[in-house]
Amino acid sequence: MTCPHCRQTAEFHSHRWHTSLSLVGLIRYRRAYYLCRRCGKGLFPFDRDAGLTTRNLTPALERVATLAGAVADSFEKAAELLEEMAGVRLGESTVERTTEDAGLRLADAVEAGATFGPPVDWPWPKDYEGRRCAYVELDATGVRQQGEGGGPAEGRMASVGMVCNPGPEWPWPDERPAPMRARYLSGLYPLEEFTPLLRRPAAAVGMDRADRWIGLSDGGNGLEDRLTENFPRVEVVILDFYHPAEKLTGLARRLYPEDETQAEEQARQWRGLLKDEGGAVLAAVLSQWDWPRRKGLSEAVTDLIGYLERRVHRMEYPEYLARGWCIGSGAVESACKTVVGQRLKLAGMRWGEDGAHAVCHLRALYRSEKGQWDAFWQRDDADS
């Protein structure tokens, strides 16, 4: 054997007994031991070839333990789930370290340009102009952090991106309605580093063969710029309709703080105006509104009007709907909750950077279209 440490020859020395933990219990076996007399390091090639972890778990058990760690509410619950479902007892810390190791391995593969499984050509639904449309969406959500020794630390933003193929409300006669396909990506990256990573999964599903690229994001700083930089064929980055709609609901409640029914009716009217006429008209209407004098209301109105005016070029909703484009499926907002929030933002949670980064990657892969999770664990099938 070639010694991986000094690249000199390592000679066979003996067969040695070893015990590993698997889904069917402990497995005891003998494997060859090689010794490098140059650097004094020994190695067991079988352990590497069999995919044993540093904690002597078989690949199947590592996969199940990682899944439990990624989907359970905590690593403690993951250990309980693993014992309940597979009859395997692992400590909470072992499940945590196993999950993080797999997630960081996945992160390294993604950063190296890996995609999982063979390339596919998604069916890109046609808009009302007969053009096949592909969507790329981007957002970010905060994750609370814990410093060394359990001390406080500044929170980090987890970036969340996706490529998807939602269809219009009324499909063409030759198209059958089908569930939306999506591939997610998430991690503790700055947006400048994160958005280029979306290009590989987009290419792997045939995004280049779509006639039209459309971006979707909320109003966060830098999201629009990053999408247009990395996906130059994007024709427009639509402001997710539900984001300004939520702000309108908040303003209506300030206007009618003691009448929830009237507040909801007013918000409904504003949302209808936004959808039917666009952001510029709504901003003009709000500017001319006869607002009562109430503490904090004037500031809220000014903030919302400014928000609309800065983004009117992304709020031409009548035009988007007339073309059959999605104006806010809620997909990326939902991704922030399902990929990140449901595991990393539960009550009282604090994360180390490596752990949060690893789990974000795992959950994004697990929630992507069927076959992505399985392809990652078939390591020989990962293309880099």
CSV table of C-alpha atoms in Angstrom, one decimal:
chain,number,residue,atom,x,y,z
A,1,MET,CA,0.0,0.0,0.0
A,2,THR,CA,1.0,3.6,-0.5
A,3,CYS,CA,1.2,5.5,2.8
A,4,PRO,CA,-1.3,8.4,2.7
A,5,HIS,CA,0.9,10.4,5.1
A,6,CYS,CA,4.3,10.3,3.4
A,7,ARG,CA,3.5,8.6,0.1
A,8,GLN,CA,6.1,5.8,0.7
A,9,THR,CA,5.4,2.1,0.7
A,10,ALA,CA,3.5,0.7,3.7
A,11,GLU,CA,4.0,-3.1,4.0
A,12,PHE,CA,1.5,-5.7,5.2
A,13,HIS,CA,2.0,-6.4,8.8
A,14,SER,CA,-0.8,-8.7,10.1
A,15,HIS,CA,-4.6,-9.3,10.4
A,16,ARG,CA,-6.2,-7.6,13.4
A,17,TRP,CA,-9.6,-7.9,15.0
A,18,HIS,CA,-12.0,-5.0,14.9
A,19,THR,CA,-15.6,-4.4,16.0
A,20,SER,CA,-18.0,-2.0,14.2
A,21,LEU,CA,-21.6,-1.0,15.0
A,22,SER,CA,-24.2,-1.6,12.3
A,23,LEU,CA,-28.0,-1.6,12.0
A,24,VAL,CA,-28.0,-5.3,13.0
A,25,GLY,CA,-25.7,-4.8,16.0
A,26,LEU,CA,-22.0,-5.3,16.6
A,27,ILE,CA,-19.9,-6.9,13.8
A,28,ARG,CA,-16.6,-8.4,14.7
A,29,TYR,CA,-14.1,-9.3,11.9
A,30,ARG,CA,-10.4,-9.3,11.0
A,31,ARG,CA,-8.9,-6.9,8.5
A,32,ALA,CA,-5.4,-6.3,7.2
A,33,TYR,CA,-3.1,-3.9,8.9
A,34,TYR,CA,-0.3,-2.1,7.0
A,35,LEU,CA,2.7,-0.3,8.6
A,36,CYS,CA,4.8,2.4,7.1
A,37,ARG,CA,8.3,2.1,8.5
A,38,ARG,CA,9.3,5.4,7.1
A,39,CYS,CA,6.8,7.5,9.2
A,40,GLY,CA,5.7,4.9,11.6
A,41,LYS,CA,2.0,5.3,10.7
A,42,GLY,CA,-0.3,2.3,10.4
A,43,LEU,CA,-3.5,2.0,8.2
A,44,PHE,CA,-6.4,-0.3,7.7
A,45,PRO,CA,-7.5,0.0,4.0
A,46,PHE,CA,-10.6,-2.0,4.6
A,47,ASP,CA,-12.0,0.6,7.0
A,48,ARG,CA,-11.7,3.3,4.3
A,49,ASP,CA,-13.1,1.0,1.5
A,50,ALA,CA,-16.0,-0.1,3.6
A,51,GLY,CA,-16.9,3.5,4.5
A,52,LEU,CA,-16.6,3.2,8.2
A,53,THR,CA,-16.8,6.5,10.1
A,54,THR,CA,-14.3,7.6,12.7
A,55,ARG,CA,-16.7,6.4,15.3
A,56,ASN,CA,-16.8,2.9,13.7
A,57,LEU,CA,-20.3,3.1,12.4
A,58,THR,CA,-21.1,1.3,9.2
A,59,PRO,CA,-22.4,3.4,6.2
A,60,ALA,CA,-26.0,2.3,6.7
A,61,LEU,CA,-26.0,3.2,10.3
A,62,GLU,CA,-24.3,6.5,9.6
A,63,ARG,CA,-27.0,7.3,7.1
A,64,VAL,CA,-29.8,6.5,9.5
A,65,ALA,CA,-28.2,8.4,12.4
A,66,THR,CA,-27.6,11.4,10.1
A,67,LEU,CA,-31.2,11.4,9.0
A,68,ALA,CA,-32.4,11.2,12.6
A,69,GLY,CA,-30.1,14.1,13.6
A,70,ALA,CA,-31.3,16.2,10.7
A,71,VAL,CA,-35.1,15.7,11.1
A,72,ALA,CA,-35.6,15.3,14.8
A,73,ASP,CA,-36.2,18.3,17.0
A,74,SER,CA,-32.9,17.8,18.8
A,75,PHE,CA,-30.0,15.4,18.9
A,76,GLU,CA,-31.3,14.0,22.1
A,77,LYS,CA,-34.6,13.2,20.4
A,78,ALA,CA,-32.7,11.9,17.4
A,79,ALA,CA,-30.9,9.3,19.6
A,80,GLU,CA,-34.3,8.3,21.0
A,81,LEU,CA,-35.8,8.0,17.5
A,82,LEU,CA,-32.9,5.9,16.4
A,83,GLU,CA,-33.3,3.5,19.2
A,84,GLU,CA,-37.1,3.3,18.6
A,85,MET,CA,-36.9,2.8,14.9
A,86,ALA,CA,-33.8,0.7,14.5
A,87,GLY,CA,-33.1,-0.7,18.0
A,88,VAL,CA,-29.6,1.0,18.0
A,89,ARG,CA,-28.4,2.8,21.0
A,90,LEU,CA,-26.1,5.8,20.3
A,91,GLY,CA,-25.3,8.6,22.6
A,92,GLU,CA,-26.6,12.1,21.9
A,93,SER,CA,-23.1,13.4,21.2
A,94,THR,CA,-22.4,10.5,18.8
A,95,VAL,CA,-25.5,11.3,16.8
A,96,GLU,CA,-24.5,15.0,16.8
A,97,ARG,CA,-21.0,14.4,15.6
A,98,THR,CA,-22.1,11.9,13.0
A,99,THR,CA,-24.7,14.3,11.6
A,100,GLU,CA,-22.2,17.2,11.5
A,101,ASP,CA,-19.5,15.1,9.9
A,102,ALA,CA,-21.9,14.0,7.1
A,103,GLY,CA,-23.2,17.6,6.7
A,104,LEU,CA,-19.7,19.0,6.4
A,105,ARG,CA,-18.8,16.3,3.9
A,106,LEU,CA,-21.8,17.3,1.9
A,107,ALA,CA,-20.9,21.0,2.1
A,108,ASP,CA,-17.4,20.3,0.8
A,109,ALA,CA,-18.9,18.4,-2.1
A,110,VAL,CA,-21.2,21.2,-3.0
A,111,GLU,CA,-18.5,23.8,-2.8
A,112,ALA,CA,-16.4,21.6,-5.1
A,113,GLY,CA,-19.2,21.7,-7.6
A,114,ALA,CA,-20.7,18.2,-7.0
A,115,THR,CA,-24.2,17.4,-8.1
A,116,PHE,CA,-26.0,14.2,-7.1
A,117,GLY,CA,-27.5,11.7,-9.4
A,118,PRO,CA,-27.5,11.9,-13.3
A,119,PRO,CA,-28.5,15.1,-15.1
A,120,VAL,CA,-32.2,15.4,-15.8
A,121,ASP,CA,-34.4,17.6,-18.0
A,122,TRP,CA,-37.2,19.0,-15.9
A,123,PRO,CA,-40.5,19.7,-17.7
A,124,TRP,CA,-40.6,23.5,-17.7
A,125,PRO,CA,-44.2,24.7,-17.8
A,126,LYS,CA,-45.2,27.2,-20.4
A,127,ASP,CA,-46.4,30.7,-19.5
A,128,TYR,CA,-49.3,32.3,-21.4
A,129,GLU,CA,-47.0,33.4,-24.2
A,130,GLY,CA,-46.0,29.8,-24.8
A,131,ARG,CA,-42.5,30.2,-23.3
A,132,ARG,CA,-41.1,27.6,-21.0
A,133,CYS,CA,-40.2,29.2,-17.6
A,134,ALA,CA,-37.6,28.2,-15.0
A,135,TYR,CA,-37.6,29.9,-11.6
A,136,VAL,CA,-34.7,30.6,-9.3
A,137,GLU,CA,-35.4,31.9,-5.8
A,138,LEU,CA,-33.3,33.3,-3.0
A,139,ASP,CA,-33.7,34.3,0.6
A,140,ALA,CA,-32.0,34.4,4.0
A,141,THR,CA,-33.0,33.7,7.6
A,142,GLY,CA,-31.3,34.2,10.9
A,143,VAL,CA,-29.9,31.4,13.1
A,144,ARG,CA,-28.9,32.1,16.7
A,145,GLN,CA,-25.3,31.2,17.6
A,146,GLN,CA,-23.5,30.0,20.7
A,147,GLY,CA,-20.0,31.1,21.5
A,148,GLU,CA,-17.2,29.1,23.1
A,149,GLY,CA,-17.9,27.7,26.5
A,150,GLY,CA,-21.6,28.3,26.0
A,151,GLY,CA,-21.3,32.1,25.9
A,152,PRO,CA,-23.3,34.5,23.8
A,153,ALA,CA,-22.4,35.0,20.1
A,154,GLU,CA,-23.8,37.1,17.3
A,155,GLY,CA,-26.3,35.4,15.1
A,156,ARG,CA,-25.6,34.3,11.6
A,157,MET,CA,-27.7,34.4,8.4
A,158,ALA,CA,-28.4,31.2,6.7
A,159,SER,CA,-28.8,31.6,3.0
A,160,VAL,CA,-31.6,29.6,1.3
A,161,GLY,CA,-31.9,29.1,-2.5
A,162,MET,CA,-33.9,27.0,-4.8
A,163,VAL,CA,-34.4,26.1,-8.4
A,164,CYS,CA,-38.0,25.1,-9.2
A,165,ASN,CA,-40.6,24.7,-12.0
A,166,PRO,CA,-44.0,25.9,-10.8
A,167,GLY,CA,-46.7,26.0,-13.4
A,168,PRO,CA,-49.2,28.8,-14.2
A,169,GLU,CA,-52.6,28.8,-12.7
A,170,TRP,CA,-54.2,27.7,-16.0
A,171,PRO,CA,-51.9,25.3,-17.8
A,172,TRP,CA,-51.9,24.8,-21.6
A,173,PRO,CA,-54.2,22.0,-22.9
A,174,ASP,CA,-51.2,19.9,-23.8
A,175,GLU,CA,-49.8,20.1,-20.3
A,176,ARG,CA,-50.8,18.1,-17.4
A,177,PRO,CA,-50.7,19.7,-14.0
A,178,ALA,CA,-47.9,18.2,-12.0
A,179,PRO,CA,-46.4,18.8,-8.6
A,180,MET,CA,-43.6,21.4,-8.5
A,181,ARG,CA,-40.1,20.0,-8.5
A,182,ALA,CA,-37.4,21.8,-6.4
A,183,ARG,CA,-33.8,21.5,-5.5
A,184,TYR,CA,-32.8,23.4,-2.4
A,185,LEU,CA,-29.5,24.7,-1.1
A,186,SER,CA,-28.7,26.2,2.2
A,187,GLY,CA,-25.7,27.1,4.4
A,188,LEU,CA,-24.1,29.9,6.5
A,189,TYR,CA,-22.7,31.6,3.4
A,190,PRO,CA,-22.4,35.3,2.5
A,191,LEU,CA,-24.8,35.9,-0.4
A,192,GLU,CA,-21.8,36.6,-2.7
A,193,GLU,CA,-20.4,33.1,-2.1
A,194,PHE,CA,-23.8,31.3,-1.9
A,195,THR,CA,-25.6,32.4,-5.1
A,196,PRO,CA,-22.9,31.0,-7.5
A,197,LEU,CA,-23.4,27.6,-5.8
A,198,LEU,CA,-26.9,27.5,-7.2
A,199,ARG,CA,-25.7,27.4,-10.8
A,200,ARG,CA,-24.6,23.8,-10.7
A,201,PRO,CA,-28.0,22.3,-9.5
A,202,ALA,CA,-29.7,24.6,-12.0
A,203,ALA,CA,-27.6,23.2,-14.8
A,204,ALA,CA,-28.2,19.7,-13.6
A,205,VAL,CA,-32.0,20.0,-14.2
A,206,GLY,CA,-31.7,21.5,-17.7
A,207,MET,CA,-32.4,25.2,-16.8
A,208,ASP,CA,-30.4,26.3,-19.8
A,209,ARG,CA,-33.1,24.6,-22.0
A,210,ALA,CA,-35.9,26.8,-20.5
A,211,ASP,CA,-36.9,29.7,-22.7
A,212,ARG,CA,-37.3,32.2,-19.9
A,213,TRP,CA,-35.6,32.6,-16.5
A,214,ILE,CA,-37.5,34.3,-13.7
A,215,GLY,CA,-36.2,35.3,-10.3
A,216,LEU,CA,-38.2,35.5,-7.0
A,217,SER,CA,-37.1,36.9,-3.7
A,218,ASP,CA,-38.3,39.2,-0.9
A,219,GLY,CA,-37.1,42.7,-0.4
A,220,GLY,CA,-33.9,41.8,1.4
A,221,ASN,CA,-30.7,43.8,0.6
A,222,GLY,CA,-28.6,42.3,-2.1
A,223,LEU,CA,-30.9,39.5,-3.2
A,224,GLU,CA,-31.9,41.0,-6.5
A,225,ASP,CA,-28.3,41.9,-7.4
A,226,ARG,CA,-27.0,38.5,-6.6
A,227,LEU,CA,-29.6,36.8,-8.7
A,228,THR,CA,-29.0,39.0,-11.8
A,229,GLU,CA,-25.2,38.6,-11.4
A,230,ASN,CA,-25.2,34.9,-11.3
A,231,PHE,CA,-28.2,34.1,-13.6
A,232,PRO,CA,-27.8,36.7,-16.4
A,233,ARG,CA,-30.8,35.4,-18.4
A,234,VAL,CA,-33.2,36.3,-15.6
A,235,GLU,CA,-35.7,38.7,-17.1
A,236,VAL,CA,-37.1,40.1,-13.9
A,237,VAL,CA,-36.6,39.4,-10.1
A,238,ILE,CA,-40.2,39.5,-8.9
A,239,LEU,CA,-40.8,40.7,-5.4
A,240,ASP,CA,-42.7,37.8,-3.6
A,241,PHE,CA,-46.2,39.2,-3.5
A,242,TYR,CA,-46.8,37.9,0.0
A,243,HIS,CA,-44.0,40.0,1.4
A,244,PRO,CA,-45.6,43.4,0.7
A,245,ALA,CA,-49.0,41.8,1.4
A,246,GLU,CA,-47.9,41.0,4.9
A,247,LYS,CA,-46.7,44.6,5.4
A,248,LEU,CA,-50.1,45.9,4.3
A,249,THR,CA,-51.8,43.7,6.8
A,250,GLY,CA,-49.6,45.1,9.5
A,251,LEU,CA,-50.4,48.7,8.4
A,252,ALA,CA,-54.2,48.0,8.4
A,253,ARG,CA,-54.0,46.7,12.0
A,254,ARG,CA,-52.3,49.9,13.0
A,255,LEU,CA,-55.1,51.9,11.2
A,256,TYR,CA,-57.8,49.9,13.0
A,257,PRO,CA,-56.2,48.6,16.2
A,258,GLU,CA,-59.5,47.9,17.9
A,259,ASP,CA,-61.4,46.4,15.0
A,260,GLU,CA,-59.8,43.3,13.5
A,261,THR,CA,-62.6,42.7,11.0
A,262,GLN,CA,-62.3,46.2,9.5
A,263,ALA,CA,-58.5,45.9,9.5
A,264,GLU,CA,-58.7,42.6,7.6
A,265,GLU,CA,-61.2,44.1,5.1
A,266,GLN,CA,-58.9,47.1,4.5
A,267,ALA,CA,-55.9,44.9,4.1
A,268,ARG,CA,-57.8,42.8,1.6
A,269,GLN,CA,-58.7,45.9,-0.5
A,270,TRP,CA,-55.1,47.1,-0.5
A,271,ARG,CA,-53.8,43.6,-1.5
A,272,GLY,CA,-56.3,43.6,-4.3
A,273,LEU,CA,-55.2,47.0,-5.5
A,274,LEU,CA,-51.6,45.9,-5.4
A,275,LYS,CA,-52.3,42.7,-7.5
A,276,ASP,CA,-54.6,44.5,-10.0
A,277,GLU,CA,-52.6,47.8,-10.4
A,278,GLY,CA,-49.1,47.2,-9.1
A,279,GLY,CA,-46.8,48.8,-6.6
A,280,ALA,CA,-46.6,52.3,-8.1
A,281,VAL,CA,-50.4,52.9,-8.0
A,282,LEU,CA,-50.7,51.5,-4.5
A,283,ALA,CA,-47.9,53.8,-3.3
A,284,ALA,CA,-49.7,56.8,-4.8
A,285,VAL,CA,-53.0,55.8,-3.2
A,286,LEU,CA,-51.4,55.5,0.3
A,287,SER,CA,-49.6,58.8,-0.2
A,288,GLN,CA,-53.0,60.6,-0.7
A,289,TRP,CA,-54.8,58.7,2.1
A,290,ASP,CA,-56.4,60.7,4.9
A,291,TRP,CA,-54.5,59.2,7.8
A,292,PRO,CA,-55.7,59.8,11.4
A,293,ARG,CA,-53.2,61.2,13.9
A,294,ARG,CA,-52.0,58.2,16.0
A,295,LYS,CA,-48.7,57.5,17.6
A,296,GLY,CA,-46.4,55.5,15.3
A,297,LEU,CA,-48.9,55.4,12.4
A,298,SER,CA,-47.3,58.2,10.3
A,299,GLU,CA,-43.9,56.6,10.6
A,300,ALA,CA,-45.3,53.2,9.5
A,301,VAL,CA,-47.0,54.8,6.5
A,302,THR,CA,-43.9,56.6,5.4
A,303,ASP,CA,-41.8,53.4,5.8
A,304,LEU,CA,-44.3,51.3,3.7
A,305,ILE,CA,-44.6,53.9,1.0
A,306,GLY,CA,-40.8,54.1,0.7
A,307,TYR,CA,-40.6,50.3,0.6
A,308,LEU,CA,-43.0,50.3,-2.3
A,309,GLU,CA,-41.4,53.1,-4.2
A,310,ARG,CA,-38.0,51.6,-4.0
A,311,ARG,CA,-39.3,48.3,-5.5
A,312,VAL,CA,-41.9,49.3,-8.0
A,313,HIS,CA,-39.8,47.8,-10.9
A,314,ARG,CA,-40.3,44.4,-9.2
A,315,MET,CA,-44.0,44.8,-8.4
A,316,GLU,CA,-45.7,44.9,-11.9
A,317,TYR,CA,-48.0,42.2,-10.8
A,318,PRO,CA,-50.8,42.8,-13.4
A,319,GLU,CA,-48.2,42.3,-16.1
A,320,TYR,CA,-46.7,39.2,-14.4
A,321,LEU,CA,-50.1,37.6,-14.0
A,322,ALA,CA,-51.2,38.4,-17.5
A,323,ARG,CA,-48.1,36.4,-18.7
A,324,GLY,CA,-48.9,33.5,-16.4
A,325,TRP,CA,-45.9,34.0,-14.1
A,326,CYS,CA,-45.9,33.1,-10.5
A,327,ILE,CA,-45.8,36.2,-8.3
A,328,GLY,CA,-45.3,34.5,-5.0
A,329,SER,CA,-45.8,30.8,-4.6
A,330,GLY,CA,-44.3,31.1,-1.1
A,331,ALA,CA,-41.8,28.4,-2.1
A,332,VAL,CA,-38.7,30.2,-0.9
A,333,GLU,CA,-40.4,31.6,2.2
A,334,SER,CA,-41.6,28.0,2.9
A,335,ALA,CA,-38.1,26.8,2.4
A,336,CYS,CA,-36.8,29.1,5.1
A,337,LYS,CA,-39.2,27.5,7.5
A,338,THR,CA,-39.0,23.9,6.4
A,339,VAL,CA,-35.2,23.7,5.6
A,340,VAL,CA,-33.9,26.0,8.4
A,341,GLY,CA,-36.6,27.0,10.8
A,342,GLN,CA,-38.1,23.7,11.8
A,343,ARG,CA,-34.8,22.3,12.9
A,344,LEU,CA,-32.4,25.2,13.7
A,345,LYS,CA,-34.8,27.8,15.1
A,346,LEU,CA,-36.8,26.1,17.7
A,347,ALA,CA,-37.2,27.6,21.2
A,348,GLY,CA,-34.0,28.1,23.1
A,349,MET,CA,-31.7,26.7,20.4
A,350,ARG,CA,-28.1,28.0,19.9
A,351,TRP,CA,-25.7,26.6,17.4
A,352,GLY,CA,-22.1,26.5,16.6
A,353,GLU,CA,-21.2,27.7,13.1
A,354,ASP,CA,-20.0,24.3,11.8
A,355,GLY,CA,-23.1,22.5,13.2
A,356,ALA,CA,-25.6,25.0,11.8
A,357,HIS,CA,-23.8,25.0,8.4
A,358,ALA,CA,-23.8,21.2,8.2
A,359,VAL,CA,-27.4,20.7,9.2
A,360,CYS,CA,-28.6,23.4,6.7
A,361,HIS,CA,-26.9,21.5,3.9
A,362,LEU,CA,-28.4,18.2,5.0
A,363,ARG,CA,-31.9,19.5,5.4
A,364,ALA,CA,-31.8,21.3,2.0
A,365,LEU,CA,-30.8,18.0,0.3
A,366,TYR,CA,-33.3,15.9,2.2
A,367,ARG,CA,-36.2,18.3,1.3
A,368,SER,CA,-35.1,18.4,-2.4
A,369,GLU,CA,-36.8,16.3,-5.0
A,370,LYS,CA,-36.9,12.6,-4.6
A,371,GLY,CA,-33.6,10.9,-5.3
A,372,GLN,CA,-31.2,13.6,-4.2
A,373,TRP,CA,-30.8,12.3,-0.6
A,374,ASP,CA,-30.2,8.8,-1.8
A,375,ALA,CA,-27.7,9.9,-4.5
A,376,PHE,CA,-25.5,11.6,-1.9
A,377,TRP,CA,-25.2,8.4,0.1
A,378,GLN,CA,-24.3,6.5,-3.1
A,379,ARG,CA,-20.9,8.2,-2.9
A,380,ASP,CA,-19.6,6.7,-6.2
A,381,ASP,CA,-22.5,8.4,-8.0
A,382,ALA,CA,-21.6,12.0,-6.9
A,383,ASP,CA,-20.2,14.0,-9.8
A,384,SER,CA,-17.7,16.7,-9.1
